[in-house]
């Protein structure tokens, strides 16, 4: 099938997903409510054919593709296959919507064009490999939050785009806190960061992301 013609001034995006796809749903909801002007979600790519995220994409009319890591000898070669598919589709922006595999070579080929979220106020707990919200509660913190970022060359948190605080309630457990961090902060930040990118309002100066003021219509 020939590739669809690029819409004028439209950012062509692809979401990398794994598992449930609740982060993907945040983008799909923003699309439905027309909160992402100049944005087109061209594809959803997953390593798992039975991931519920794929069903979410197809139900929304977004093409979904599987790049199965078991078909490749190494994770590096798998990431090269994903990068090649992104390039073949002429993707401008890659969205990490709950993707749980190493990005490998993808950040080198899409420098400053990969946006993801982190479930804390980065750099808090950047070396924590376990349940961040459980650790937050064990430490007795009064506030946590989430971060939207550009992925760096290693696929980790690079330039910080947006952050949002989430208060910790006296009766919070790890599940309730995780849910509020996801719904009240990560979902919103991901859509907001994508909208800023599509509006051309993000620029990177060294390690800092600068957000330009919104242009007023004359």
Tab-separated table of N, CA, C and O in Angstrom, residues 52-140:
chain	number	residue	atom	x	y	z
A	52	UNK	N	-2.663	-5.513	24.791
A	52	UNK	CA	-3.948	-4.833	24.695
A	52	UNK	C	-3.799	-3.456	24.048
A	52	UNK	O	-4.754	-2.930	23.467
A	53	UNK	N	-2.604	-2.909	24.125
A	53	UNK	CA	-2.349	-1.626	23.463
A	53	UNK	C	-2.644	-1.710	21.970
A	53	UNK	O	-3.094	-0.735	21.357
A	54	UNK	N	-2.396	-2.860	21.374
A	54	UNK	CA	-2.656	-3.033	19.949
A	54	UNK	C	-4.153	-2.954	19.660
A	54	UNK	O	-4.585	-2.378	18.654
A	55	UNK	N	-4.957	-3.540	20.543
A	55	UNK	CA	-6.411	-3.464	20.383
A	55	UNK	C	-6.889	-2.027	20.521
A	55	UNK	O	-7.775	-1.584	19.776
A	56	UNK	N	-6.302	-1.281	21.446
A	56	UNK	CA	-6.665	0.132	21.601
A	56	UNK	C	-6.395	0.888	20.307
A	56	UNK	O	-7.210	1.706	19.870
A	57	UNK	N	-5.229	0.628	19.705
A	57	UNK	CA	-4.869	1.323	18.469
A	57	UNK	C	-5.854	0.986	17.349
A	57	UNK	O	-6.380	1.884	16.677
A	58	UNK	N	-6.102	-0.292	17.156
A	58	UNK	CA	-6.977	-0.710	16.064
A	58	UNK	C	-8.399	-0.206	16.263
A	58	UNK	O	-9.078	0.174	15.306
A	59	UNK	N	-8.863	-0.184	17.517
A	59	UNK	CA	-10.203	0.335	17.798
A	59	UNK	C	-10.309	1.822	17.472
A	59	UNK	O	-11.405	2.315	17.167
A	60	UNK	N	-9.170	2.517	17.544
A	60	UNK	CA	-9.150	3.946	17.226
A	60	UNK	C	-8.834	4.204	15.756
A	60	UNK	O	-8.715	5.357	15.344
A	61	UNK	N	-8.665	3.141	14.995
A	61	UNK	CA	-8.384	3.298	13.574
A	61	UNK	C	-6.942	3.624	13.258
A	61	UNK	O	-6.636	4.131	12.166
A	62	UNK	N	-6.028	3.321	14.189
A	62	UNK	CA	-4.599	3.589	13.981
A	62	UNK	C	-3.910	2.281	13.594
A	62	UNK	O	-4.055	1.277	14.295
A	63	UNK	N	-3.146	2.255	12.508
A	63	UNK	CA	-2.438	1.033	12.122
A	63	UNK	C	-1.493	0.560	13.226
A	63	UNK	O	-0.782	1.368	13.825
A	64	UNK	N	-1.521	-0.747	13.498
A	64	UNK	CA	-0.694	-1.323	14.561
A	64	UNK	C	0.232	-2.379	13.958
A	64	UNK	O	-0.204	-3.206	13.147
A	65	UNK	N	1.500	-2.341	14.374
A	65	UNK	CA	2.505	-3.242	13.828
A	65	UNK	C	3.243	-3.948	14.960
A	65	UNK	O	3.474	-3.362	16.027
A	66	UNK	N	3.632	-5.185	14.702
A	66	UNK	CA	4.416	-5.955	15.666
A	66	UNK	C	5.829	-6.125	15.126
A	66	UNK	O	6.015	-6.532	13.977
A	67	UNK	N	6.812	-5.803	15.964
A	67	UNK	CA	8.210	-6.122	15.658
A	67	UNK	C	8.670	-7.039	16.790
A	67	UNK	O	9.040	-6.581	17.873
A	68	UNK	N	8.603	-8.319	16.548
A	68	UNK	CA	8.824	-9.346	17.569
A	68	UNK	C	10.322	-9.504	17.841
A	68	UNK	O	11.083	-9.885	16.943
A	69	UNK	N	10.771	-9.250	19.070
A	69	UNK	CA	12.202	-9.379	19.369
A	69	UNK	C	12.721	-10.801	19.244
A	69	UNK	O	13.924	-11.009	19.062
A	70	UNK	N	11.835	-11.797	19.310
A	70	UNK	CA	12.283	-13.184	19.204
A	70	UNK	C	12.754	-13.529	17.792
A	70	UNK	O	13.405	-14.557	17.587
A	71	UNK	N	12.452	-12.663	16.835
A	71	UNK	CA	12.867	-12.906	15.460
A	71	UNK	C	14.261	-12.341	15.165
A	71	UNK	O	14.755	-12.491	14.043
A	72	UNK	N	14.889	-11.727	16.180
A	72	UNK	CA	16.182	-11.073	15.973
A	72	UNK	C	17.221	-11.658	16.923
A	72	UNK	O	16.902	-12.020	18.063
A	73	UNK	N	18.474	-11.735	16.492
A	73	UNK	CA	19.499	-12.361	17.327
A	73	UNK	C	19.877	-11.550	18.561
A	73	UNK	O	20.301	-12.118	19.558
A	74	UNK	N	19.740	-10.223	18.480
A	74	UNK	CA	20.102	-9.367	19.611
A	74	UNK	C	19.077	-8.247	19.748
A	74	UNK	O	18.320	-7.949	18.811
A	75	UNK	N	19.074	-7.606	20.921
A	75	UNK	CA	18.185	-6.466	21.118
A	75	UNK	C	18.622	-5.283	20.260
A	75	UNK	O	17.796	-4.462	19.848
A	76	UNK	N	19.914	-5.207	19.951
A	76	UNK	CA	20.386	-4.129	19.076
A	76	UNK	C	19.802	-4.286	17.674
A	76	UNK	O	19.331	-3.311	17.069
A	77	UNK	N	19.819	-5.508	17.163
A	77	UNK	CA	19.260	-5.723	15.826
A	77	UNK	C	17.744	-5.499	15.833
A	77	UNK	O	17.178	-5.027	14.838
A	78	UNK	N	17.094	-5.820	16.944
A	78	UNK	CA	15.656	-5.543	17.054
A	78	UNK	C	15.397	-4.040	17.006
A	78	UNK	O	14.495	-3.570	16.296
A	79	UNK	N	16.196	-3.272	17.748
A	79	UNK	CA	16.003	-1.819	17.749
A	79	UNK	C	16.288	-1.230	16.368
A	79	UNK	O	15.640	-0.259	15.950
A	80	UNK	N	17.225	-1.833	15.641
A	80	UNK	CA	17.502	-1.370	14.275
A	80	UNK	C	16.297	-1.606	13.373
A	80	UNK	O	15.965	-0.770	12.527
A	81	UNK	N	15.622	-2.734	13.577
A	81	UNK	CA	14.422	-3.024	12.785
A	81	UNK	C	13.313	-2.022	13.094
A	81	UNK	O	12.607	-1.559	12.185
A	82	UNK	N	13.146	-1.682	14.365
A	82	UNK	CA	12.141	-0.683	14.740
A	82	UNK	C	12.495	0.667	14.135
A	82	UNK	O	11.635	1.360	13.572
A	83	UNK	N	13.764	1.061	14.243
A	83	UNK	CA	14.207	2.340	13.674
A	83	UNK	C	13.983	2.378	12.169
A	83	UNK	O	13.546	3.403	11.620
A	84	UNK	N	14.263	1.283	11.491
A	84	UNK	CA	14.057	1.226	10.040
A	84	UNK	C	12.579	1.405	9.686
A	84	UNK	O	12.242	2.090	8.712
A	85	UNK	N	11.713	0.785	10.484
A	85	UNK	CA	10.276	0.914	10.225
A	85	UNK	C	9.826	2.348	10.441
A	85	UNK	O	9.017	2.888	9.668
A	86	UNK	N	10.340	2.987	11.475
A	86	UNK	CA	10.004	4.384	11.739
A	86	UNK	C	10.467	5.277	10.582
A	86	UNK	O	9.735	6.172	10.144
A	87	UNK	N	11.658	5.033	10.100
A	87	UNK	CA	12.168	5.823	8.975
A	87	UNK	C	11.362	5.577	7.711
A	87	UNK	O	11.060	6.507	6.960
A	88	UNK	N	10.990	4.314	7.474
A	88	UNK	CA	10.214	3.986	6.285
A	88	UNK	C	8.866	4.707	6.276
A	88	UNK	O	8.328	5.016	5.204
A	89	UNK	N	8.332	4.980	7.467
A	89	UNK	CA	7.038	5.661	7.570
A	89	UNK	C	7.186	7.178	7.670
A	89	UNK	O	6.208	7.883	7.880
A	90	UNK	N	8.435	7.653	7.537
A	90	UNK	CA	8.693	9.092	7.558
A	90	UNK	C	8.196	9.743	8.847
A	90	UNK	O	7.510	10.772	8.837
A	91	UNK	N	8.565	9.128	9.977
A	91	UNK	CA	8.105	9.580	11.288
A	91	UNK	C	8.914	10.788	11.761
A	91	UNK	O	10.141	10.802	11.684
A	92	UNK	N	8.202	11.789	12.255
A	92	UNK	CA	8.834	12.985	12.805
A	92	UNK	C	9.042	12.888	14.320
A	92	UNK	O	9.984	13.469	14.858
A	93	UNK	N	8.126	12.197	15.002
A	93	UNK	CA	8.138	12.149	16.462
A	93	UNK	C	7.832	10.732	16.925
A	93	UNK	O	6.876	10.111	16.456
A	94	UNK	N	8.644	10.248	17.880
A	94	UNK	CA	8.426	8.939	18.483
A	94	UNK	C	7.938	9.152	19.914
A	94	UNK	O	8.552	9.889	20.690
A	95	UNK	N	6.834	8.513	20.257
A	95	UNK	CA	6.248	8.643	21.595
A	95	UNK	C	6.424	7.328	22.345
A	95	UNK	O	6.014	6.262	21.853
A	96	UNK	N	7.034	7.390	23.518
A	96	UNK	CA	7.197	6.208	24.356
A	96	UNK	C	5.959	6.081	25.231
A	96	UNK	O	5.820	6.777	26.235
A	97	UNK	N	5.047	5.216	24.835
A	97	UNK	CA	3.770	5.073	25.535
A	97	UNK	C	3.753	3.759	26.308
A	97	UNK	O	2.986	2.841	26.011
A	98	UNK	N	4.647	3.661	27.291
A	98	UNK	CA	4.739	2.436	28.070
A	98	UNK	C	5.594	1.368	27.429
A	98	UNK	O	5.410	0.183	27.683
A	99	UNK	N	6.552	1.765	26.610
A	99	UNK	CA	7.454	0.824	25.937
A	99	UNK	C	8.488	0.329	26.937
A	99	UNK	O	9.156	1.128	27.601
A	100	UNK	N	8.638	-1.011	27.055
A	100	UNK	CA	9.505	-1.543	28.113
A	100	UNK	C	10.746	-2.260	27.607
A	100	UNK	O	11.380	-3.005	28.350
A	101	UNK	N	11.120	-2.030	26.342
A	101	UNK	CA	12.346	-2.622	25.812
A	101	UNK	C	13.418	-1.548	25.625
A	101	UNK	O	13.093	-0.362	25.495
A	102	UNK	N	14.700	-1.948	25.609
A	102	UNK	CA	15.761	-0.968	25.354
A	102	UNK	C	15.569	-0.306	23.993
A	102	UNK	O	15.198	-0.957	23.017
A	103	UNK	N	15.859	0.994	23.921
A	103	UNK	CA	15.694	1.721	22.663
A	103	UNK	C	16.848	1.474	21.698
A	103	UNK	O	16.712	1.723	20.497
A	104	UNK	N	17.975	1.004	22.209
A	104	UNK	CA	19.093	0.669	21.324
A	104	UNK	C	19.521	1.831	20.460
A	104	UNK	O	19.866	2.908	20.950
A	105	UNK	N	19.465	1.642	19.135
A	105	UNK	CA	19.952	2.666	18.198
A	105	UNK	C	18.907	3.730	17.885
A	105	UNK	O	19.228	4.731	17.235
A	106	UNK	N	17.683	3.548	18.337
A	106	UNK	CA	16.608	4.475	17.951
A	106	UNK	C	16.907	5.917	18.342
A	106	UNK	O	16.715	6.833	17.531
A	107	UNK	N	17.410	6.199	19.557
A	107	UNK	CA	17.671	7.601	19.910
A	107	UNK	C	18.722	8.271	19.033
A	107	UNK	O	18.694	9.497	18.876
A	108	UNK	N	19.648	7.500	18.486
A	108	UNK	CA	20.668	8.098	17.626
A	108	UNK	C	20.087	8.522	16.285
A	108	UNK	O	20.578	9.455	15.648
A	109	UNK	N	19.055	7.837	15.860
A	109	UNK	CA	18.447	8.154	14.568
A	109	UNK	C	17.272	9.129	14.693
A	109	UNK	O	16.832	9.682	13.687
A	110	UNK	N	16.790	9.313	15.909
A	110	UNK	CA	15.689	10.243	16.144
A	110	UNK	C	16.047	11.174	17.306
A	110	UNK	O	15.279	11.351	18.245
A	111	UNK	N	17.212	11.783	17.189
A	111	UNK	CA	17.707	12.665	18.247
A	111	UNK	C	16.756	13.826	18.478
A	111	UNK	O	16.319	14.491	17.534
A	112	UNK	N	16.430	14.062	19.743
A	112	UNK	CA	15.519	15.139	20.149
A	112	UNK	C	14.136	15.003	19.521
A	112	UNK	O	13.405	15.983	19.376
A	113	UNK	N	13.787	13.764	19.171
A	113	UNK	CA	12.465	13.522	18.584
A	113	UNK	C	11.786	12.316	19.236
A	113	UNK	O	10.919	11.692	18.643
A	114	UNK	N	12.191	12.015	20.475
A	114	UNK	CA	11.566	10.934	21.239
A	114	UNK	C	11.098	11.505	22.568
A	114	UNK	O	11.895	12.032	23.343
A	115	UNK	N	9.803	11.396	22.833
A	115	UNK	CA	9.228	11.937	24.066
A	115	UNK	C	8.659	10.802	24.906
A	115	UNK	O	7.971	9.912	24.390
A	116	UNK	N	8.966	10.836	26.191
A	116	UNK	CA	8.432	9.843	27.120
A	116	UNK	C	8.117	10.480	28.455
A	116	UNK	O	8.288	11.693	28.643
A	117	UNK	N	7.662	9.658	29.408
A	117	UNK	CA	7.384	10.150	30.757
A	117	UNK	C	8.070	9.268	31.787
A	117	UNK	O	8.376	8.095	31.525
A	118	UNK	N	8.264	9.843	32.953
A	118	UNK	CA	8.931	9.178	34.072
A	118	UNK	C	8.062	9.393	35.305
A	118	UNK	O	7.621	10.522	35.560
A	119	UNK	N	7.777	8.333	36.110
A	119	UNK	CA	6.807	8.445	37.204
A	119	UNK	C	7.355	9.022	38.505
A	119	UNK	O	7.094	8.511	39.594
A	120	UNK	N	8.116	10.095	38.405
A	120	UNK	CA	8.634	10.807	39.568
A	120	UNK	C	9.146	12.159	39.078
A	120	UNK	O	9.182	12.425	37.871
A	121	UNK	N	9.536	13.000	40.013
A	121	UNK	CA	10.111	14.292	39.663
A	121	UNK	C	11.599	14.079	39.418
A	121	UNK	O	12.416	14.184	40.317
A	122	UNK	N	11.948	13.754	38.177
A	122	UNK	CA	13.327	13.452	37.824
A	122	UNK	C	14.245	14.618	38.222
A	122	UNK	O	13.864	15.785	38.069
A	123	UNK	N	15.441	14.322	38.800
A	123	UNK	CA	16.135	13.032	38.839
A	123	UNK	C	15.883	12.181	40.080
A	123	UNK	O	16.674	11.283	40.369
A	124	UNK	N	14.810	12.442	40.818
A	124	UNK	CA	14.520	11.603	41.981
A	124	UNK	C	14.365	10.147	41.557
A	124	UNK	O	13.662	9.848	40.595
A	125	UNK	N	15.070	9.267	42.270
A	125	UNK	CA	14.967	7.818	42.074
A	125	UNK	C	15.376	7.359	40.676
A	125	UNK	O	14.902	6.330	40.197
A	126	UNK	N	16.287	8.102	40.033
A	126	UNK	CA	16.687	7.721	38.679
A	126	UNK	C	17.395	6.374	38.630
A	126	UNK	O	17.409	5.721	37.584
A	127	UNK	N	17.978	5.937	39.731
A	127	UNK	CA	18.660	4.645	39.753
A	127	UNK	C	17.810	3.548	40.389
A	127	UNK	O	18.292	2.424	40.585
A	128	UNK	N	16.559	3.870	40.697
A	128	UNK	CA	15.675	2.889	41.323
A	128	UNK	C	15.123	1.940	40.263
A	128	UNK	O	14.473	2.357	39.302
A	129	UNK	N	15.382	0.654	40.421
A	129	UNK	CA	14.927	-0.329	39.447
A	129	UNK	C	13.630	-1.014	39.865
A	129	UNK	O	13.026	-1.750	39.082
A	130	UNK	N	13.195	-0.770	41.109
A	130	UNK	CA	11.987	-1.407	41.602
A	130	UNK	C	10.772	-0.505	41.491
A	130	UNK	O	10.660	0.326	40.587
A	131	UNK	N	9.867	-0.681	42.419
A	131	UNK	CA	8.612	0.063	42.450
A	131	UNK	C	8.861	1.441	43.057
A	131	UNK	O	9.007	1.585	44.272
A	132	UNK	N	8.899	2.462	42.214
A	132	UNK	CA	9.226	3.804	42.690
A	132	UNK	C	8.207	4.291	43.704
A	132	UNK	O	8.564	4.885	44.731
A	133	UNK	N	6.925	4.048	43.469
A	133	UNK	CA	5.903	4.582	44.378
A	133	UNK	C	5.969	3.911	45.748
A	133	UNK	O	5.703	4.564	46.769
A	134	UNK	N	6.338	2.649	45.785
A	134	UNK	CA	6.516	1.986	47.074
A	134	UNK	C	7.689	2.615	47.838
A	134	UNK	O	7.586	2.865	49.051
A	135	UNK	N	8.768	2.891	47.117
A	135	UNK	CA	9.932	3.521	47.753
A	135	UNK	C	9.577	4.922	48.247
A	135	UNK	O	9.984	5.334	49.336
A	136	UNK	N	8.829	5.660	47.445
A	136	UNK	CA	8.392	7.003	47.834
A	136	UNK	C	7.631	6.957	49.162
A	136	UNK	O	7.867	7.768	50.066
A	137	UNK	N	6.706	5.999	49.290
A	137	UNK	CA	5.926	5.886	50.521
A	137	UNK	C	6.792	5.442	51.696
A	137	UNK	O	6.636	5.933	52.823
A	138	UNK	N	7.713	4.527	51.445
A	138	UNK	CA	8.596	4.055	52.513
A	138	UNK	C	9.482	5.173	53.040
A	138	UNK	O	9.816	5.200	54.227
A	139	UNK	N	9.854	6.108	52.158
A	139	UNK	CA	10.701	7.231	52.571
A	139	UNK	C	9.900	8.341	53.254
A	139	UNK	O	10.473	9.295	53.766
A	140	UNK	N	8.582	8.246	53.220
A	140	UNK	CA	7.760	9.231	53.903
A	140	UNK	C	7.669	10.570	53.197
A	140	UNK	O	7.441	11.609	53.835
